[in-house]
Amino acid sequence: MTFVTDVKNQKMKSLMHLLQGFPMPHRRAGSWQISGLFARALSLCLLLWLPHSLSMAQTAASEKKGTAIEKRVKAAFLYQFLNYVDWPAAAFAKSDVPYVIGVANADDIADELASLASGRSVNNRTVTIKKLRPGDALNDIHVLFIGRTELSRQQQLLKQAQAQPVLAVTESEGALTQGSMINFRIADDRVRFEVAPDVVEKAGLKLNSRMLAVALSVTKGTPQ
């Protein structure tokens, strides 16, 4: 695969900063595999701007590969968000308390996150992944990811998250109007995300401006 190295667009440069440390999928013998973590993550930044088809015209095998890549990219975004969000001091009982990412009804993404977090730390904190089941409380969770198949409980989970300093991330159409803070979208066959900064601020969190610079859209959300 040939990559274009002359990156002129300022938005792409911001994306490169945002994705520093992400894993890159490599093409080998007709399948995608995960390599080690690159110091600069240039290849993955460019990959996000190269088309990978998710259309119905693909074969079942190709669709499965495309879905796997989508989940890996979303997991990588969720992990890297920790570098670009500030939580209030009260969100951590002790200085060595780990970041906790709670994942509701998206075990495959939770598994990708666990692989990414293994043996690594963010801001001198380790990262713990928790698979949330119906009835689980959101106590001590710093990031909540709600899978698209959890629509029946999505609004309820978002309301619970709003009572705490929790970064709520979703992947369903219209989720920002329900109180989500960051929502994944597929735009031009690429994984992107939209942001509702007013909802983030209301929860006592602060977003780094670089996240807003690479967002698909910055929208006024509707806290419930």
PDB file of C-alpha atoms in Angstrom:
ATOM      1  CA  MET A   1       0.000   0.000   0.000  1.00  0.00           C
ATOM      2  CA  THR A   2       1.378   3.417  -0.936  1.00  0.00           C
ATOM      3  CA  PHE A   3       0.819   6.323   1.418  1.00  0.00           C
ATOM      4  CA  VAL A   4       0.911   9.998   0.484  1.00  0.00           C
ATOM      5  CA  THR A   5       3.428  11.666   2.795  1.00  0.00           C
ATOM      6  CA  ASP A   6       2.922  15.285   1.823  1.00  0.00           C
ATOM      7  CA  VAL A   7       0.110  16.269   4.195  1.00  0.00           C
ATOM      8  CA  LYS A   8      -0.831  19.862   3.557  1.00  0.00           C
ATOM      9  CA  ASN A   9      -4.265  20.173   5.076  1.00  0.00           C
ATOM     10  CA  GLN A  10      -4.238  21.714   8.554  1.00  0.00           C
ATOM     11  CA  LYS A  11      -7.173  19.574   9.619  1.00  0.00           C
ATOM     12  CA  MET A  12      -5.160  16.471   8.763  1.00  0.00           C
ATOM     13  CA  LYS A  13      -2.288  17.748  10.925  1.00  0.00           C
ATOM     14  CA  SER A  14      -4.671  18.128  13.844  1.00  0.00           C
ATOM     15  CA  LEU A  15      -5.924  14.609  13.242  1.00  0.00           C
ATOM     16  CA  MET A  16      -2.340  13.333  13.321  1.00  0.00           C
ATOM     17  CA  HIS A  17      -1.874  14.854  16.784  1.00  0.00           C
ATOM     18  CA  LEU A  18      -5.170  13.448  18.004  1.00  0.00           C
ATOM     19  CA  LEU A  19      -4.380   9.922  16.864  1.00  0.00           C
ATOM     20  CA  GLN A  20      -0.797   9.773  18.124  1.00  0.00           C
ATOM     21  CA  GLY A  21      -0.140   6.316  19.493  1.00  0.00           C
ATOM     22  CA  PHE A  22      -2.942   4.510  17.668  1.00  0.00           C
ATOM     23  CA  PRO A  23      -2.441   1.042  16.118  1.00  0.00           C
ATOM     24  CA  MET A  24      -2.453   0.733  12.365  1.00  0.00           C
ATOM     25  CA  PRO A  25      -4.217  -1.981  10.355  1.00  0.00           C
ATOM     26  CA  HIS A  26      -1.904  -3.457   7.675  1.00  0.00           C
ATOM     27  CA  ARG A  27      -2.953  -5.277   4.540  1.00  0.00           C
ATOM     28  CA  ARG A  28      -1.349  -8.722   4.259  1.00  0.00           C
ATOM     29  CA  ALA A  29      -2.339 -11.579   1.992  1.00  0.00           C
ATOM     30  CA  GLY A  30      -5.840 -10.205   1.510  1.00  0.00           C
ATOM     31  CA  SER A  31      -6.618  -9.698   5.192  1.00  0.00           C
ATOM     32  CA  TRP A  32      -6.230  -6.920   7.728  1.00  0.00           C
ATOM     33  CA  GLN A  33      -3.981  -7.442  10.749  1.00  0.00           C
ATOM     34  CA  ILE A  34      -3.001  -5.181  13.643  1.00  0.00           C
ATOM     35  CA  SER A  35       0.669  -4.222  13.940  1.00  0.00           C
ATOM     36  CA  GLY A  36       2.387  -2.612  16.936  1.00  0.00           C
ATOM     37  CA  LEU A  37       1.835   0.965  18.060  1.00  0.00           C
ATOM     38  CA  PHE A  38       3.572   3.574  15.929  1.00  0.00           C
ATOM     39  CA  ALA A  39       5.230   6.508  17.623  1.00  0.00           C
ATOM     40  CA  ARG A  40       3.574   9.032  15.311  1.00  0.00           C
ATOM     41  CA  ALA A  41       0.600   7.106  13.936  1.00  0.00           C
ATOM     42  CA  LEU A  42       0.961   8.791  10.530  1.00  0.00           C
ATOM     43  CA  SER A  43      -0.152   5.672   8.689  1.00  0.00           C
ATOM     44  CA  LEU A  44      -3.435   5.346  10.561  1.00  0.00           C
ATOM     45  CA  CYS A  45      -4.172   9.040  10.150  1.00  0.00           C
ATOM     46  CA  LEU A  46      -3.886   8.587   6.403  1.00  0.00           C
ATOM     47  CA  LEU A  47      -5.818   5.333   6.523  1.00  0.00           C
ATOM     48  CA  LEU A  48      -8.808   7.175   7.971  1.00  0.00           C
ATOM     49  CA  TRP A  49      -8.786   9.340   4.846  1.00  0.00           C
ATOM     50  CA  LEU A  50      -8.502   6.419   2.426  1.00  0.00           C
ATOM     51  CA  PRO A  51     -11.746   4.740   1.365  1.00  0.00           C
ATOM     52  CA  HIS A  52     -12.695   1.289   2.671  1.00  0.00           C
ATOM     53  CA  SER A  53     -16.055   0.214   1.369  1.00  0.00           C
ATOM     54  CA  LEU A  54     -18.831  -0.910   3.694  1.00  0.00           C
ATOM     55  CA  SER A  55     -21.474  -1.136   0.991  1.00  0.00           C
ATOM     56  CA  MET A  56     -24.010  -3.911   0.549  1.00  0.00           C
ATOM     57  CA  ALA A  57     -22.417  -4.782  -2.794  1.00  0.00           C
ATOM     58  CA  GLN A  58     -19.437  -6.355  -1.033  1.00  0.00           C
ATOM     59  CA  THR A  59     -19.253 -10.048  -0.331  1.00  0.00           C
ATOM     60  CA  ALA A  60     -20.074 -11.268   3.169  1.00  0.00           C
ATOM     61  CA  ALA A  61     -16.367 -11.794   3.849  1.00  0.00           C
ATOM     62  CA  SER A  62     -15.465  -8.261   2.768  1.00  0.00           C
ATOM     63  CA  GLU A  63     -18.257  -6.799   4.877  1.00  0.00           C
ATOM     64  CA  LYS A  64     -16.961  -8.687   7.893  1.00  0.00           C
ATOM     65  CA  LYS A  65     -13.467  -7.284   7.365  1.00  0.00           C
ATOM     66  CA  GLY A  66     -14.847  -3.764   6.968  1.00  0.00           C
ATOM     67  CA  THR A  67     -16.846  -4.106  10.171  1.00  0.00           C
ATOM     68  CA  ALA A  68     -13.774  -5.342  12.040  1.00  0.00           C
ATOM     69  CA  ILE A  69     -11.774  -2.321  10.899  1.00  0.00           C
ATOM     70  CA  GLU A  70     -14.599   0.015  11.947  1.00  0.00           C
ATOM     71  CA  LYS A  71     -14.648  -1.463  15.446  1.00  0.00           C
ATOM     72  CA  ARG A  72     -10.866  -1.197  15.786  1.00  0.00           C
ATOM     73  CA  VAL A  73     -10.893   2.443  14.747  1.00  0.00           C
ATOM     74  CA  LYS A  74     -13.716   3.250  17.177  1.00  0.00           C
ATOM     75  CA  ALA A  75     -11.857   1.497  19.992  1.00  0.00           C
ATOM     76  CA  ALA A  76      -8.729   3.481  19.121  1.00  0.00           C
ATOM     77  CA  PHE A  77     -10.685   6.743  19.218  1.00  0.00           C
ATOM     78  CA  LEU A  78     -12.229   5.870  22.592  1.00  0.00           C
ATOM     79  CA  TYR A  79      -8.822   5.123  24.059  1.00  0.00           C
ATOM     80  CA  GLN A  80      -7.243   8.269  22.671  1.00  0.00           C
ATOM     81  CA  PHE A  81     -10.103  10.493  23.885  1.00  0.00           C
ATOM     82  CA  LEU A  82      -8.570  10.079  27.354  1.00  0.00           C
ATOM     83  CA  ASN A  83      -5.698  12.306  26.219  1.00  0.00           C
ATOM     84  CA  TYR A  84      -8.002  15.075  25.060  1.00  0.00           C
ATOM     85  CA  VAL A  85     -10.545  15.376  27.873  1.00  0.00           C
ATOM     86  CA  ASP A  86      -9.970  16.828  31.341  1.00  0.00           C
ATOM     87  CA  TRP A  87     -11.970  15.443  34.270  1.00  0.00           C
ATOM     88  CA  PRO A  88     -12.478  17.324  37.543  1.00  0.00           C
ATOM     89  CA  ALA A  89     -10.226  16.202  40.390  1.00  0.00           C
ATOM     90  CA  ALA A  90     -13.258  14.821  42.229  1.00  0.00           C
ATOM     91  CA  ALA A  91     -13.645  12.173  39.504  1.00  0.00           C
ATOM     92  CA  PHE A  92     -10.635  10.336  40.940  1.00  0.00           C
ATOM     93  CA  ALA A  93     -10.632   9.202  44.561  1.00  0.00           C
ATOM     94  CA  LYS A  94      -6.833   8.837  44.514  1.00  0.00           C
ATOM     95  CA  SER A  95      -3.957   9.921  42.296  1.00  0.00           C
ATOM     96  CA  ASP A  96      -3.394   6.359  41.108  1.00  0.00           C
ATOM     97  CA  VAL A  97      -7.037   5.533  40.350  1.00  0.00           C
ATOM     98  CA  PRO A  98      -7.272   4.183  36.778  1.00  0.00           C
ATOM     99  CA  TYR A  99      -9.424   5.551  34.005  1.00  0.00           C
ATOM    100  CA  VAL A 100     -12.467   3.320  33.625  1.00  0.00           C
ATOM    101  CA  ILE A 101     -14.170   2.952  30.255  1.00  0.00           C
ATOM    102  CA  GLY A 102     -17.594   1.354  30.569  1.00  0.00           C
ATOM    103  CA  VAL A 103     -18.934  -0.341  27.445  1.00  0.00           C
ATOM    104  CA  ALA A 104     -22.631  -1.165  27.102  1.00  0.00           C
ATOM    105  CA  ASN A 105     -23.618  -3.867  24.620  1.00  0.00           C
ATOM    106  CA  ALA A 106     -20.501  -3.697  22.456  1.00  0.00           C
ATOM    107  CA  ASP A 107     -18.292  -6.500  23.761  1.00  0.00           C
ATOM    108  CA  ASP A 108     -16.220  -6.660  20.577  1.00  0.00           C
ATOM    109  CA  ILE A 109     -15.197  -3.015  20.999  1.00  0.00           C
ATOM    110  CA  ALA A 110     -14.570  -3.651  24.710  1.00  0.00           C
ATOM    111  CA  ASP A 111     -12.207  -6.460  23.765  1.00  0.00           C
ATOM    112  CA  GLU A 112     -10.356  -4.196  21.319  1.00  0.00           C
ATOM    113  CA  LEU A 113     -10.061  -1.567  24.049  1.00  0.00           C
ATOM    114  CA  ALA A 114      -8.710  -4.107  26.532  1.00  0.00           C
ATOM    115  CA  SER A 115      -6.047  -5.087  24.020  1.00  0.00           C
ATOM    116  CA  LEU A 116      -5.086  -1.452  23.459  1.00  0.00           C
ATOM    117  CA  ALA A 117      -4.935  -0.681  27.175  1.00  0.00           C
ATOM    118  CA  SER A 118      -2.928  -3.725  28.190  1.00  0.00           C
ATOM    119  CA  GLY A 119       0.403  -2.675  29.698  1.00  0.00           C
ATOM    120  CA  ARG A 120      -0.096   0.987  28.880  1.00  0.00           C
ATOM    121  CA  SER A 121      -1.095   4.142  30.744  1.00  0.00           C
ATOM    122  CA  VAL A 122      -2.551   7.565  29.962  1.00  0.00           C
ATOM    123  CA  ASN A 123      -1.485  10.573  32.022  1.00  0.00           C
ATOM    124  CA  ASN A 124       0.197   8.172  34.462  1.00  0.00           C
ATOM    125  CA  ARG A 125      -3.024   6.244  34.968  1.00  0.00           C
ATOM    126  CA  THR A 126      -3.729   2.728  33.817  1.00  0.00           C
ATOM    127  CA  VAL A 127      -6.943   2.112  31.870  1.00  0.00           C
ATOM    128  CA  THR A 128      -9.595  -0.411  32.905  1.00  0.00           C
ATOM    129  CA  ILE A 129     -12.330  -1.656  30.583  1.00  0.00           C
ATOM    130  CA  LYS A 130     -15.672  -2.658  32.105  1.00  0.00           C
ATOM    131  CA  LYS A 131     -18.385  -4.470  30.177  1.00  0.00           C
ATOM    132  CA  LEU A 132     -21.655  -3.051  31.475  1.00  0.00           C
ATOM    133  CA  ARG A 133     -24.653  -5.310  31.927  1.00  0.00           C
ATOM    134  CA  PRO A 134     -28.291  -4.278  32.557  1.00  0.00           C
ATOM    135  CA  GLY A 135     -28.582  -2.944  36.095  1.00  0.00           C
ATOM    136  CA  ASP A 136     -24.894  -2.030  36.475  1.00  0.00           C
ATOM    137  CA  ALA A 137     -24.261   1.375  38.024  1.00  0.00           C
ATOM    138  CA  LEU A 138     -22.105   3.984  36.332  1.00  0.00           C
ATOM    139  CA  ASN A 139     -20.198   4.800  39.505  1.00  0.00           C
ATOM    140  CA  ASP A 140     -16.463   5.430  39.023  1.00  0.00           C
ATOM    141  CA  ILE A 141     -16.748   5.332  35.219  1.00  0.00           C
ATOM    142  CA  HIS A 142     -15.011   8.074  33.271  1.00  0.00           C
ATOM    143  CA  VAL A 143     -16.056   7.155  29.723  1.00  0.00           C
ATOM    144  CA  LEU A 144     -19.338   5.477  28.779  1.00  0.00           C
ATOM    145  CA  PHE A 145     -19.673   3.932  25.330  1.00  0.00           C
ATOM    146  CA  ILE A 146     -23.131   2.778  24.283  1.00  0.00           C
ATOM    147  CA  GLY A 147     -23.298   0.346  21.366  1.00  0.00           C
ATOM    148  CA  ARG A 148     -25.835   0.924  18.617  1.00  0.00           C
ATOM    149  CA  THR A 149     -27.773  -2.203  19.597  1.00  0.00           C
ATOM    150  CA  GLU A 150     -28.448  -0.744  23.049  1.00  0.00           C
ATOM    151  CA  LEU A 151     -31.013   1.772  21.797  1.00  0.00           C
ATOM    152  CA  SER A 152     -33.710   0.585  24.198  1.00  0.00           C
ATOM    153  CA  ARG A 153     -31.613   1.701  27.185  1.00  0.00           C
ATOM    154  CA  GLN A 154     -29.596   4.458  25.554  1.00  0.00           C
ATOM    155  CA  GLN A 155     -31.598   7.423  26.798  1.00  0.00           C
ATOM    156  CA  GLN A 156     -31.749   5.981  30.317  1.00  0.00           C
ATOM    157  CA  LEU A 157     -27.965   5.441  30.370  1.00  0.00           C
ATOM    158  CA  LEU A 158     -27.334   8.944  29.057  1.00  0.00           C
ATOM    159  CA  LYS A 159     -29.483  10.429  31.823  1.00  0.00           C
ATOM    160  CA  GLN A 160     -27.516   8.477  34.418  1.00  0.00           C
ATOM    161  CA  ALA A 161     -24.254   9.681  32.907  1.00  0.00           C
ATOM    162  CA  GLN A 162     -25.334  13.332  33.015  1.00  0.00           C
ATOM    163  CA  ALA A 163     -25.470  13.213  36.804  1.00  0.00           C
ATOM    164  CA  GLN A 164     -21.744  12.441  36.912  1.00  0.00           C
ATOM    165  CA  PRO A 165     -18.523  13.628  35.215  1.00  0.00           C
ATOM    166  CA  VAL A 166     -18.763  10.921  32.555  1.00  0.00           C
ATOM    167  CA  LEU A 167     -17.866  11.327  28.877  1.00  0.00           C
ATOM    168  CA  ALA A 168     -20.810   9.737  27.055  1.00  0.00           C
ATOM    169  CA  VAL A 169     -20.053   8.339  23.586  1.00  0.00           C
ATOM    170  CA  THR A 170     -22.541   6.701  21.221  1.00  0.00           C
ATOM    171  CA  GLU A 171     -22.798   5.404  17.666  1.00  0.00           C
ATOM    172  CA  SER A 172     -26.430   5.940  16.703  1.00  0.00           C
ATOM    173  CA  GLU A 173     -28.281   8.489  14.601  1.00  0.00           C
ATOM    174  CA  GLY A 174     -29.616  11.438  16.587  1.00  0.00           C
ATOM    175  CA  ALA A 175     -27.872  10.469  19.830  1.00  0.00           C
ATOM    176  CA  LEU A 176     -26.665  14.028  20.471  1.00  0.00           C
ATOM    177  CA  THR A 177     -30.274  15.142  20.880  1.00  0.00           C
ATOM    178  CA  GLN A 178     -30.653  12.587  23.686  1.00  0.00           C
ATOM    179  CA  GLY A 179     -27.706  13.913  25.672  1.00  0.00           C
ATOM    180  CA  SER A 180     -24.741  12.123  24.110  1.00  0.00           C
ATOM    181  CA  MET A 181     -21.496  14.125  24.047  1.00  0.00           C
ATOM    182  CA  ILE A 182     -19.640  12.414  21.199  1.00  0.00           C
ATOM    183  CA  ASN A 183     -21.342  10.335  18.525  1.00  0.00           C
ATOM    184  CA  PHE A 184     -19.560   8.187  15.935  1.00  0.00           C
ATOM    185  CA  ARG A 185     -20.694   8.500  12.333  1.00  0.00           C
ATOM    186  CA  ILE A 186     -19.651   6.860   9.074  1.00  0.00           C
ATOM    187  CA  ALA A 187     -19.050   9.654   6.562  1.00  0.00           C
ATOM    188  CA  ASP A 188     -17.624   8.958   3.109  1.00  0.00           C
ATOM    189  CA  ASP A 189     -16.798   5.420   4.271  1.00  0.00           C
ATOM    190  CA  ARG A 190     -14.685   6.717   7.149  1.00  0.00           C
ATOM    191  CA  VAL A 191     -15.202   6.644  10.903  1.00  0.00           C
ATOM    192  CA  ARG A 192     -15.740  10.209  12.114  1.00  0.00           C
ATOM    193  CA  PHE A 193     -17.359  11.744  15.160  1.00  0.00           C
ATOM    194  CA  GLU A 194     -19.654  14.640  15.990  1.00  0.00           C
ATOM    195  CA  VAL A 195     -19.447  16.573  19.250  1.00  0.00           C
ATOM    196  CA  ALA A 196     -21.865  18.463  21.512  1.00  0.00           C
ATOM    197  CA  PRO A 197     -19.432  20.611  23.582  1.00  0.00           C
ATOM    198  CA  ASP A 198     -22.172  22.301  25.603  1.00  0.00           C
ATOM    199  CA  VAL A 199     -23.248  18.930  27.020  1.00  0.00           C
ATOM    200  CA  VAL A 200     -19.618  18.094  27.771  1.00  0.00           C
ATOM    201  CA  GLU A 201     -19.133  21.350  29.673  1.00  0.00           C
ATOM    202  CA  LYS A 202     -22.349  20.889  31.636  1.00  0.00           C
ATOM    203  CA  ALA A 203     -20.939  17.611  32.965  1.00  0.00           C
ATOM    204  CA  GLY A 204     -17.868  19.435  34.262  1.00  0.00           C
ATOM    205  CA  LEU A 205     -15.537  18.096  31.577  1.00  0.00           C
ATOM    206  CA  LYS A 206     -13.239  20.052  29.281  1.00  0.00           C
ATOM    207  CA  LEU A 207     -12.410  19.155  25.680  1.00  0.00           C
ATOM    208  CA  ASN A 208      -9.090  19.889  24.032  1.00  0.00           C
ATOM    209  CA  SER A 209      -9.581  22.162  21.019  1.00  0.00           C
ATOM    210  CA  ARG A 210      -7.867  19.601  18.781  1.00  0.00           C
ATOM    211  CA  MET A 211     -10.866  17.290  19.156  1.00  0.00           C
ATOM    212  CA  LEU A 212     -13.177  20.007  17.911  1.00  0.00           C
ATOM    213  CA  ALA A 213     -10.813  20.727  15.015  1.00  0.00           C
ATOM    214  CA  VAL A 214     -11.071  17.185  13.630  1.00  0.00           C
ATOM    215  CA  ALA A 215     -14.751  16.558  14.448  1.00  0.00           C
ATOM    216  CA  LEU A 216     -17.182  15.918  11.615  1.00  0.00           C
ATOM    217  CA  SER A 217     -19.465  18.505  13.193  1.00  0.00           C
ATOM    218  CA  VAL A 218     -19.758  20.545  16.383  1.00  0.00           C
ATOM    219  CA  THR A 219     -23.369  20.718  17.437  1.00  0.00           C
ATOM    220  CA  LYS A 220     -25.383  22.125  20.273  1.00  0.00           C
ATOM    221  CA  GLY A 221     -26.738  19.055  21.998  1.00  0.00           C
ATOM    222  CA  THR A 222     -29.946  18.706  23.979  1.00  0.00           C
ATOM    223  CA  PRO A 223     -29.250  17.673  27.574  1.00  0.00           C
ATOM    224  CA  GLN A 224     -32.245  15.758  28.930  1.00  0.00           C
TER     225      GLN A 224
END
